[in-house]
PDB file of C-alpha atoms in Angstrom:
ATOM      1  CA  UNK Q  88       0.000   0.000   0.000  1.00 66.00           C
ATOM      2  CA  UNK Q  89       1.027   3.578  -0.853  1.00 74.00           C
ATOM      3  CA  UNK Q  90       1.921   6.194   1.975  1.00 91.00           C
ATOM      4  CA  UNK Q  91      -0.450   8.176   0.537  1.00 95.00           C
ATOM      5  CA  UNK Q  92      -2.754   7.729  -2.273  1.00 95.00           C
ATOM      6  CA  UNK Q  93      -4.490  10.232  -4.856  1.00 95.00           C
ATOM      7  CA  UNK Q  94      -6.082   9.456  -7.929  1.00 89.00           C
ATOM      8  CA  UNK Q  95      -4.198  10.490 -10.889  1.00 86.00           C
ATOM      9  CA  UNK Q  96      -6.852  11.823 -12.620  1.00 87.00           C
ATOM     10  CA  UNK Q  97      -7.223  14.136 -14.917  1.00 93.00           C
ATOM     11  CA  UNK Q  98     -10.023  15.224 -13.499  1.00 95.00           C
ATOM     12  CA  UNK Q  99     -12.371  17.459 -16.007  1.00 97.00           C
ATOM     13  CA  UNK Q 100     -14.480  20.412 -14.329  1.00 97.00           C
ATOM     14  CA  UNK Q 101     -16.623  23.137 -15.958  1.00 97.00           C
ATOM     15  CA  UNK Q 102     -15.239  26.475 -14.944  1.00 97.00           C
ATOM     16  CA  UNK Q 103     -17.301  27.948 -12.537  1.00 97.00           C
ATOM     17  CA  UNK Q 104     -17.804  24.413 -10.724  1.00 97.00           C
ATOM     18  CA  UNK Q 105     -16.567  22.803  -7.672  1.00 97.00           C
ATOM     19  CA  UNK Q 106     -13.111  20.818  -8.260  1.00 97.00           C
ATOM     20  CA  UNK Q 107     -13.035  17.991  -5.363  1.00 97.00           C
ATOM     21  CA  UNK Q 108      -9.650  16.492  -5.183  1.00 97.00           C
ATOM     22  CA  UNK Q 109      -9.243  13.630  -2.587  1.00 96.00           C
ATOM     23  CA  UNK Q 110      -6.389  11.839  -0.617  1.00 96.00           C
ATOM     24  CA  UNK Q 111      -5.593   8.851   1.570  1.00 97.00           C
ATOM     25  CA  UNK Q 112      -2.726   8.223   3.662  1.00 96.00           C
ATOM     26  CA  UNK Q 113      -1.538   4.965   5.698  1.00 94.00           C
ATOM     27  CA  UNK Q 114       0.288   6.566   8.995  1.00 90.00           C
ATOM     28  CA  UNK Q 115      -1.747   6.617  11.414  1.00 90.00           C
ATOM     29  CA  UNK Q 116       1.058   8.876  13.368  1.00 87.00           C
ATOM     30  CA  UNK Q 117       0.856  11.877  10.395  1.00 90.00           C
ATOM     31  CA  UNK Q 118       0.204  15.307  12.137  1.00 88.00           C
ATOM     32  CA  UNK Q 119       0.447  17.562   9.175  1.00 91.00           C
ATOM     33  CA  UNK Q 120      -1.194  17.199   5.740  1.00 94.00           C
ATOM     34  CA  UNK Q 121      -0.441  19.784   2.716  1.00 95.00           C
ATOM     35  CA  UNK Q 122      -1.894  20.510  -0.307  1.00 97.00           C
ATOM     36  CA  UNK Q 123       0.324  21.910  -3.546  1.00 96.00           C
ATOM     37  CA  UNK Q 124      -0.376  23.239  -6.904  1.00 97.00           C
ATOM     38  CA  UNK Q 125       2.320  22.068  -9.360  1.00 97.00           C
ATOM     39  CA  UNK Q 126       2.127  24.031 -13.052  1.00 96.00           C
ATOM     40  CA  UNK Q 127       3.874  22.224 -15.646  1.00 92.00           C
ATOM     41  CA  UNK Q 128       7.790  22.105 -15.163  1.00 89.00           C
ATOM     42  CA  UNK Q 129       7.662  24.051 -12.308  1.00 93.00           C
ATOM     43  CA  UNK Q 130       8.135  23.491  -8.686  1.00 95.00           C
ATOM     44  CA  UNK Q 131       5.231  22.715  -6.250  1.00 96.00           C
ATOM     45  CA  UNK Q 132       3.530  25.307  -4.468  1.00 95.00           C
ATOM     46  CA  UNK Q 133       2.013  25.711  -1.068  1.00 94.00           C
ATOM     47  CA  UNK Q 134      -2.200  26.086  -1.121  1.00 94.00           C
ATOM     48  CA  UNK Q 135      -3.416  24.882   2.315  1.00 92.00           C
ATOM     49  CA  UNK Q 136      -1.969  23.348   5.165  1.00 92.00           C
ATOM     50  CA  UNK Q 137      -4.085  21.716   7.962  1.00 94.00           C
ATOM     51  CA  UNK Q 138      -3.139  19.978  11.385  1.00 91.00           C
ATOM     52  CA  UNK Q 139      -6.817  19.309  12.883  1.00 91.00           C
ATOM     53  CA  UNK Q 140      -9.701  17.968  12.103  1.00 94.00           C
ATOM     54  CA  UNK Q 141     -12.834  19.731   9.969  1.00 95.00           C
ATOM     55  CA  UNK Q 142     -12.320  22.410   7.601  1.00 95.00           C
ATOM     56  CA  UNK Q 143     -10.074  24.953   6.691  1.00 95.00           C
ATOM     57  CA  UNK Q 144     -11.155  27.702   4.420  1.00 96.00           C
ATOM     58  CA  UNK Q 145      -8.783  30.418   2.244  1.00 94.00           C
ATOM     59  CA  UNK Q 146     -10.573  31.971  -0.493  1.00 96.00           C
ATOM     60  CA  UNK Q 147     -11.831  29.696  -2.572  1.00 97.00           C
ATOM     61  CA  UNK Q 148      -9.918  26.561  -1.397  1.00 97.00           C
ATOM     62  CA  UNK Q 149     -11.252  24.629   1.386  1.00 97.00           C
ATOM     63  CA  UNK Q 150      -9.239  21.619   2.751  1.00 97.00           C
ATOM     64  CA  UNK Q 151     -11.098  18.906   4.940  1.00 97.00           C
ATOM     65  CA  UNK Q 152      -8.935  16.462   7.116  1.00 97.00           C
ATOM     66  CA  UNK Q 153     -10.527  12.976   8.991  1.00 96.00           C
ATOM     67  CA  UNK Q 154      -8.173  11.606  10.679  1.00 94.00           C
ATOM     68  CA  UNK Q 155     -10.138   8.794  12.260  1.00 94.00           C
ATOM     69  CA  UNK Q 156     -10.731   7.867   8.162  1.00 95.00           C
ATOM     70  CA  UNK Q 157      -6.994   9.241   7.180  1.00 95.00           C
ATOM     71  CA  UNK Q 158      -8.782  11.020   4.674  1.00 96.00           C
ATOM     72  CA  UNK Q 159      -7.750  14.961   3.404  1.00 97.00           C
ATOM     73  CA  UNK Q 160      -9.504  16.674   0.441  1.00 97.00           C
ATOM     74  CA  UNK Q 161      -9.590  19.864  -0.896  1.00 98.00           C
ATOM     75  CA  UNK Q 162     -11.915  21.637  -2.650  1.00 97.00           C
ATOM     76  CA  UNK Q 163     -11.753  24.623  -4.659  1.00 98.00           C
ATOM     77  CA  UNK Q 164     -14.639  26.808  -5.611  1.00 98.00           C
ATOM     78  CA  UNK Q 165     -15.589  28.512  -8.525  1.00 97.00           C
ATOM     79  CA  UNK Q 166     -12.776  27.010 -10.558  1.00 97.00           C
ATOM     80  CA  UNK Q 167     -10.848  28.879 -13.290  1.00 97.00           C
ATOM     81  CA  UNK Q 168      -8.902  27.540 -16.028  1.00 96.00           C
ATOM     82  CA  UNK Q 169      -5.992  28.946 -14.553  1.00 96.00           C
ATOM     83  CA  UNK Q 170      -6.453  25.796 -11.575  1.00 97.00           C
ATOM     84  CA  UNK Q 171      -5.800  23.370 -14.098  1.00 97.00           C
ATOM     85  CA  UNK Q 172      -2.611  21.682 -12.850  1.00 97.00           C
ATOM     86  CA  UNK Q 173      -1.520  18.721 -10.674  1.00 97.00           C
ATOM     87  CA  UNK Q 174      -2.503  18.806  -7.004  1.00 97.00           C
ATOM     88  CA  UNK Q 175      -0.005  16.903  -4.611  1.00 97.00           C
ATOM     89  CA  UNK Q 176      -1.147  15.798  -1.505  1.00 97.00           C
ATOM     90  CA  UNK Q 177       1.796  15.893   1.450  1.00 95.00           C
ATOM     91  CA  UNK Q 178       1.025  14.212   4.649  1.00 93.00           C
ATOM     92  CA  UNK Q 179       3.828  15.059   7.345  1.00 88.00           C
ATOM     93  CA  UNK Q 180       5.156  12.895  10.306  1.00 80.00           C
ATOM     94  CA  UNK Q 181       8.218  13.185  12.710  1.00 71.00           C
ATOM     95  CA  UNK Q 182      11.321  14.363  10.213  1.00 70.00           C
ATOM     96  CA  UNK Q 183       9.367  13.353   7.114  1.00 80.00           C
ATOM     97  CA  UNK Q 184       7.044  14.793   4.399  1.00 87.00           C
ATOM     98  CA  UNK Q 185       5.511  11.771   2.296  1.00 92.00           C
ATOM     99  CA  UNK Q 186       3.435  13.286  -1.353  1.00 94.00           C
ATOM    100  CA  UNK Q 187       1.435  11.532  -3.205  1.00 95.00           C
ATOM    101  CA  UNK Q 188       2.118  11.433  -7.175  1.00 94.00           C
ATOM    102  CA  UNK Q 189      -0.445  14.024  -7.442  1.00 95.00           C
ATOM    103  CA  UNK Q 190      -3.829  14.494  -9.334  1.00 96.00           C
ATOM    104  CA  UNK Q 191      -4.145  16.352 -12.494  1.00 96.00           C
ATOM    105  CA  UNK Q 192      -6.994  18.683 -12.459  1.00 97.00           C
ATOM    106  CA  UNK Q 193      -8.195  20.448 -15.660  1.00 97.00           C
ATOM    107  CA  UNK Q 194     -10.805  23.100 -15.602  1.00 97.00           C
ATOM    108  CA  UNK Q 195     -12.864  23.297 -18.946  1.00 96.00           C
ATOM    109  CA  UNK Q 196     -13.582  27.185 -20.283  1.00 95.00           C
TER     110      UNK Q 196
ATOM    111  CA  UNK L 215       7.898  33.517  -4.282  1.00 76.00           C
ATOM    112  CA  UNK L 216       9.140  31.403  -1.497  1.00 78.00           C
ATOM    113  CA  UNK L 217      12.334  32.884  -0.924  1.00 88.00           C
ATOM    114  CA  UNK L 218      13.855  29.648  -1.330  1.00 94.00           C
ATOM    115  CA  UNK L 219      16.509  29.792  -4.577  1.00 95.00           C
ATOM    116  CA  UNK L 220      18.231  26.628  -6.397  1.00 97.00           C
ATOM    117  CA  UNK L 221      21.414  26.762  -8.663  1.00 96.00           C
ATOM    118  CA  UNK L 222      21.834  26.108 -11.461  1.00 97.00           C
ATOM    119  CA  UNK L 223      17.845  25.898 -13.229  1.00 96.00           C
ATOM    120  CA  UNK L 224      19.069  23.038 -15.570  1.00 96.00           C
ATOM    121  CA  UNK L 225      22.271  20.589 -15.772  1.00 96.00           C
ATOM    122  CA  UNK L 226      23.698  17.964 -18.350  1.00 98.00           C
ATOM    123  CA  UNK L 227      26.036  15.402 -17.273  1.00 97.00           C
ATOM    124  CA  UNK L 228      27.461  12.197 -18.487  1.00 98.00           C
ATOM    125  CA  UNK L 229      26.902   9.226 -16.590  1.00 97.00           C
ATOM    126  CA  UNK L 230      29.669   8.533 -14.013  1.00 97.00           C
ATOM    127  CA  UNK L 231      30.272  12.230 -13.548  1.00 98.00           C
ATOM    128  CA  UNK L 232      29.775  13.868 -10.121  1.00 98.00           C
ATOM    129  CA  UNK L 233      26.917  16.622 -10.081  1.00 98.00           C
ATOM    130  CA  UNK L 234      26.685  19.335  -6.821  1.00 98.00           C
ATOM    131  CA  UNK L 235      23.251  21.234  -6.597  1.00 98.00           C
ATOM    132  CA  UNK L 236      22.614  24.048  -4.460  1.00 97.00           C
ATOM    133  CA  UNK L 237      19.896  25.713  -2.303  1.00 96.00           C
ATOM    134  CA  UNK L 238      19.790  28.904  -0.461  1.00 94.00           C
ATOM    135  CA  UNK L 239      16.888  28.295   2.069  1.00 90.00           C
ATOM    136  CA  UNK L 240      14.042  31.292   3.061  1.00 84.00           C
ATOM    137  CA  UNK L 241      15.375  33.558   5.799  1.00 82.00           C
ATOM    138  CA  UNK L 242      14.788  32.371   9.513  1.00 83.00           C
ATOM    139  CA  UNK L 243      14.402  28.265   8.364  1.00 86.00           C
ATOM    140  CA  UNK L 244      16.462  25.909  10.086  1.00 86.00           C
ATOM    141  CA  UNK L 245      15.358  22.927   8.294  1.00 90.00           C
ATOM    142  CA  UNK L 246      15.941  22.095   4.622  1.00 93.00           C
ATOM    143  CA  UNK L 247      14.932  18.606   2.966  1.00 94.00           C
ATOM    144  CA  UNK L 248      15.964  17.725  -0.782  1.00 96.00           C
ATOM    145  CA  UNK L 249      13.497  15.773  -3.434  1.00 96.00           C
ATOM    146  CA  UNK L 250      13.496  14.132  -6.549  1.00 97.00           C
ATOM    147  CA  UNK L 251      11.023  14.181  -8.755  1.00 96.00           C
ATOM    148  CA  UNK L 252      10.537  12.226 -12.001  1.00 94.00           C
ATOM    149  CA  UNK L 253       8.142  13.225 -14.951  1.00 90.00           C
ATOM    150  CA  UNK L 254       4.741  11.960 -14.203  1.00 87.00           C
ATOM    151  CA  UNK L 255       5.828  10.919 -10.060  1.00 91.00           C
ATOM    152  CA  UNK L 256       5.396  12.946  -6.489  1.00 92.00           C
ATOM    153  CA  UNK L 257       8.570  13.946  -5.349  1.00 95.00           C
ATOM    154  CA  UNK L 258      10.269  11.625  -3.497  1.00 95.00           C
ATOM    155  CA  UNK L 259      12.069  11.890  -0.543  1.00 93.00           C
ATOM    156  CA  UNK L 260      15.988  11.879  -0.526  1.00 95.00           C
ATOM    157  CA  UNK L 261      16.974  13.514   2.924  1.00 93.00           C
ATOM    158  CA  UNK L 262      16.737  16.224   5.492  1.00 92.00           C
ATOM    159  CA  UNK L 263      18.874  18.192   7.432  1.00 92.00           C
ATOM    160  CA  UNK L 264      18.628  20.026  10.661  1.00 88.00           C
ATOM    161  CA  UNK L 265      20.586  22.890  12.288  1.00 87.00           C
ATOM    162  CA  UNK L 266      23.568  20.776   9.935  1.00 89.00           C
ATOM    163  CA  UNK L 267      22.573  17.081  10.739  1.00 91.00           C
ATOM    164  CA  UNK L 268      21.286  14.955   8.461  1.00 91.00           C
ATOM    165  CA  UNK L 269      17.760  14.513  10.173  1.00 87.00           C
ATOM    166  CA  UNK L 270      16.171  11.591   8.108  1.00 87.00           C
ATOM    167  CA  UNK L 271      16.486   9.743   4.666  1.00 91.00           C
ATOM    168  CA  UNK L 272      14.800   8.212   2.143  1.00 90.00           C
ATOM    169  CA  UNK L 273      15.156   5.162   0.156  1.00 91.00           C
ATOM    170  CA  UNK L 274      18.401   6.426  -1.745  1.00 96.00           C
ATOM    171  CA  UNK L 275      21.811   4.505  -2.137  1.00 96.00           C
ATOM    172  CA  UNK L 276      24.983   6.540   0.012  1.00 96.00           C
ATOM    173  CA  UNK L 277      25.908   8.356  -3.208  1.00 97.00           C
ATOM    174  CA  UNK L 278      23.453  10.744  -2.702  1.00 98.00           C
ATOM    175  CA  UNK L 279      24.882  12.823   0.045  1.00 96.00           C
ATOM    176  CA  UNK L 280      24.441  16.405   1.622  1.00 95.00           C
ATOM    177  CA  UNK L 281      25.360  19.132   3.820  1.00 94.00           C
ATOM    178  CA  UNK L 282      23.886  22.148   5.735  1.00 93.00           C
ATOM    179  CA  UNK L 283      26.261  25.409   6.320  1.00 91.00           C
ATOM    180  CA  UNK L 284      25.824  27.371   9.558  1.00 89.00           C
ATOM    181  CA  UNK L 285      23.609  29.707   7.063  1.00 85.00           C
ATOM    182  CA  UNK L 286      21.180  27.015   6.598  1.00 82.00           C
ATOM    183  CA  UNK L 287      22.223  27.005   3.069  1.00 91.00           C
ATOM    184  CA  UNK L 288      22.538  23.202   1.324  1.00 96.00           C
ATOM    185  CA  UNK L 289      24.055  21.340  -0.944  1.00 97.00           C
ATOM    186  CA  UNK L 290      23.266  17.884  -2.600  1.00 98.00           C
ATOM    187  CA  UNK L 291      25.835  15.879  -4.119  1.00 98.00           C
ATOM    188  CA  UNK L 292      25.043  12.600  -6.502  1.00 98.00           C
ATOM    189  CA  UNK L 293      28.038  10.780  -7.027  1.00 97.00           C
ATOM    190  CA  UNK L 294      28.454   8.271  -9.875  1.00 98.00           C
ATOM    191  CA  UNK L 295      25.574   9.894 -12.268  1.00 98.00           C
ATOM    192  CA  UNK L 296      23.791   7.111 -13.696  1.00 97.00           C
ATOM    193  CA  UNK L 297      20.616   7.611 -16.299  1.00 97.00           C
ATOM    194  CA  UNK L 298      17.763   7.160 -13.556  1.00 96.00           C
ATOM    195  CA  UNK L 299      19.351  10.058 -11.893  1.00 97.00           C
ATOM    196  CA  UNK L 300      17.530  12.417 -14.580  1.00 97.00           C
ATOM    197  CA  UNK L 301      14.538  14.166 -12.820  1.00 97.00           C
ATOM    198  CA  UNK L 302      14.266  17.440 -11.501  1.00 97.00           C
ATOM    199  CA  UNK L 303      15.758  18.196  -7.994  1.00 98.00           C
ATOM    200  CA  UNK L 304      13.596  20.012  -5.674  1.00 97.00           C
ATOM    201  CA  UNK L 305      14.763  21.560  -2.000  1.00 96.00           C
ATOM    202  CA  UNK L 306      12.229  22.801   0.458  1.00 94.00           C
ATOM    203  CA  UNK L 307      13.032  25.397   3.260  1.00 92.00           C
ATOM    204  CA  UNK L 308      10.893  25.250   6.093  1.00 87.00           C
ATOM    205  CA  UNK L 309      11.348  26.231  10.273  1.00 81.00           C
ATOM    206  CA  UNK L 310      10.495  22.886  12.286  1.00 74.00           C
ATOM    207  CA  UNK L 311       8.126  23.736  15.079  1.00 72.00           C
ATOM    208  CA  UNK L 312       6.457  20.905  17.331  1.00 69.00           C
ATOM    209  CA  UNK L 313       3.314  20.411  14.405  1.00 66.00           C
ATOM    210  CA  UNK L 314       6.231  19.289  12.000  1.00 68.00           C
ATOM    211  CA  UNK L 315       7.355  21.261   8.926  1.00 76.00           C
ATOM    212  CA  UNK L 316       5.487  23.778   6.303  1.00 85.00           C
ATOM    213  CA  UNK L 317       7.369  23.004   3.862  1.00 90.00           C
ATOM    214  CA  UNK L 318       8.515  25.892   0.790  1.00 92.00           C
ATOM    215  CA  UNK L 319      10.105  24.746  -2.313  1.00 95.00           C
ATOM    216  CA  UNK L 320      12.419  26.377  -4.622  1.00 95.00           C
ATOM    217  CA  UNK L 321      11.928  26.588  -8.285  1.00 96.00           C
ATOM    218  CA  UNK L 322      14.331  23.304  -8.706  1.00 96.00           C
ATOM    219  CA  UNK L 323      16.674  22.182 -10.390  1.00 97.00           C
ATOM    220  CA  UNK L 324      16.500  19.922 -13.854  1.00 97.00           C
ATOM    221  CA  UNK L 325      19.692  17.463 -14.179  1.00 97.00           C
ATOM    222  CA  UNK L 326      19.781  15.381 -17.554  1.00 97.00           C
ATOM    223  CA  UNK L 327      22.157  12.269 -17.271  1.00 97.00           C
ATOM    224  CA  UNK L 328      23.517  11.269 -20.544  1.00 96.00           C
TER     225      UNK L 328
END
């Protein structure tokens, strides 16, 4: 089993929708979870970060963590075609980041 | 931006060779960790250093080595280049505290092994 799981995707949302982007993770120790946009051929970058239970909201990105389900989502709102990139999920432990390989989200004009 | 700066952007080296990368973390972070990321993967763990120990490591053979200056500036060497080694190298700054690390990446670095 993977550290931590994501479905590659792509996944295909209207603009103006809700993009739902999902992760699961096997440590039952994690303590931090991440989310990061990654453009093409560029370096990932930090969205949301979460430590507790329930939702987190910035803007339009929300980020949900369960940890009795080791479960962490994000969604963003209102999508623009300018979200369309891959979406790594980062679960953190003790001295060690784990990321999933990511799922590619496109946002349809 | 991140603050967090990588040199150089892009590489080419022959297998066998001996590569060095560099990272100059974000002011005020004590804790950098290097990744490698092939086309299509997550990035993948290769080690971490804090306050200039090595702090944790991933699954990576011994030639893949660091350091940490008293700056909190870092280096990764890769000894013994072999194709597989092509990917782009990523570090991320971040300051431990007792939730773990936020982690900041710089804009990487993209090392072709011919």
């Amino acid at each position: 089993q993977k550290e931590v799981e994501q479905n590659s995707g792509p996944l295909s949302v209207p603009e103006g929708a809700i993009a739902s982007l999902n992760c699961t993770y096997s440590d039952q120790g994690s303590q931090s979870f991440f989310w990061y946009r990654q453009y093409s051929g560029k370096s990932p970058e930090l969205i949301m970060f979460i430590y507790s239970n329930g939702d987190k909201e910035d803007g339009r990105f929300t980020a949900q963590l369960n940890k009795a389900s080791q479960y962490v989502s994000l969604l963003i709102r209102d999508s623009q075609p300018s979200d369309s990139a891959t979406y790594l999920c980062a679960v953190g432990s003790y001295q060690k980041v784990t990321f999933g390989t990511g799922t590619k989200l496109q946002v349809i004009p | 931006e991140t603050g967090v700066t990588q040199s150089p952007t892009h590489l080419i080296k022959t297998r066998g060779q001996q590569v060095t990368l560099r990272c100059s973390s974000q002011s005020g972070h004590n804790t950098v960790s290097w990744y490698q990321q092939a086309l299509g993967q997550g990035p993948q763990f290769i080690f971490q250093y804090y306050r200039e120990e090595e702090n944790g490591r991933g699954n990576f053979p011994p030639r893949f080595s660091g350091l940490q200056f008293p700056n909190y500036s870092s280096e990764l060497n890769v000894n013994a280049l072999e194709l597989d080694d092509s990917a782009l190298y990523l570090c991320a700054s971040s300051l431990r505290t007792s939730l773990g690390d936020t982690q900041y990446f710089g804009p990487g670095t993209r090392l072709t092994v011919l």
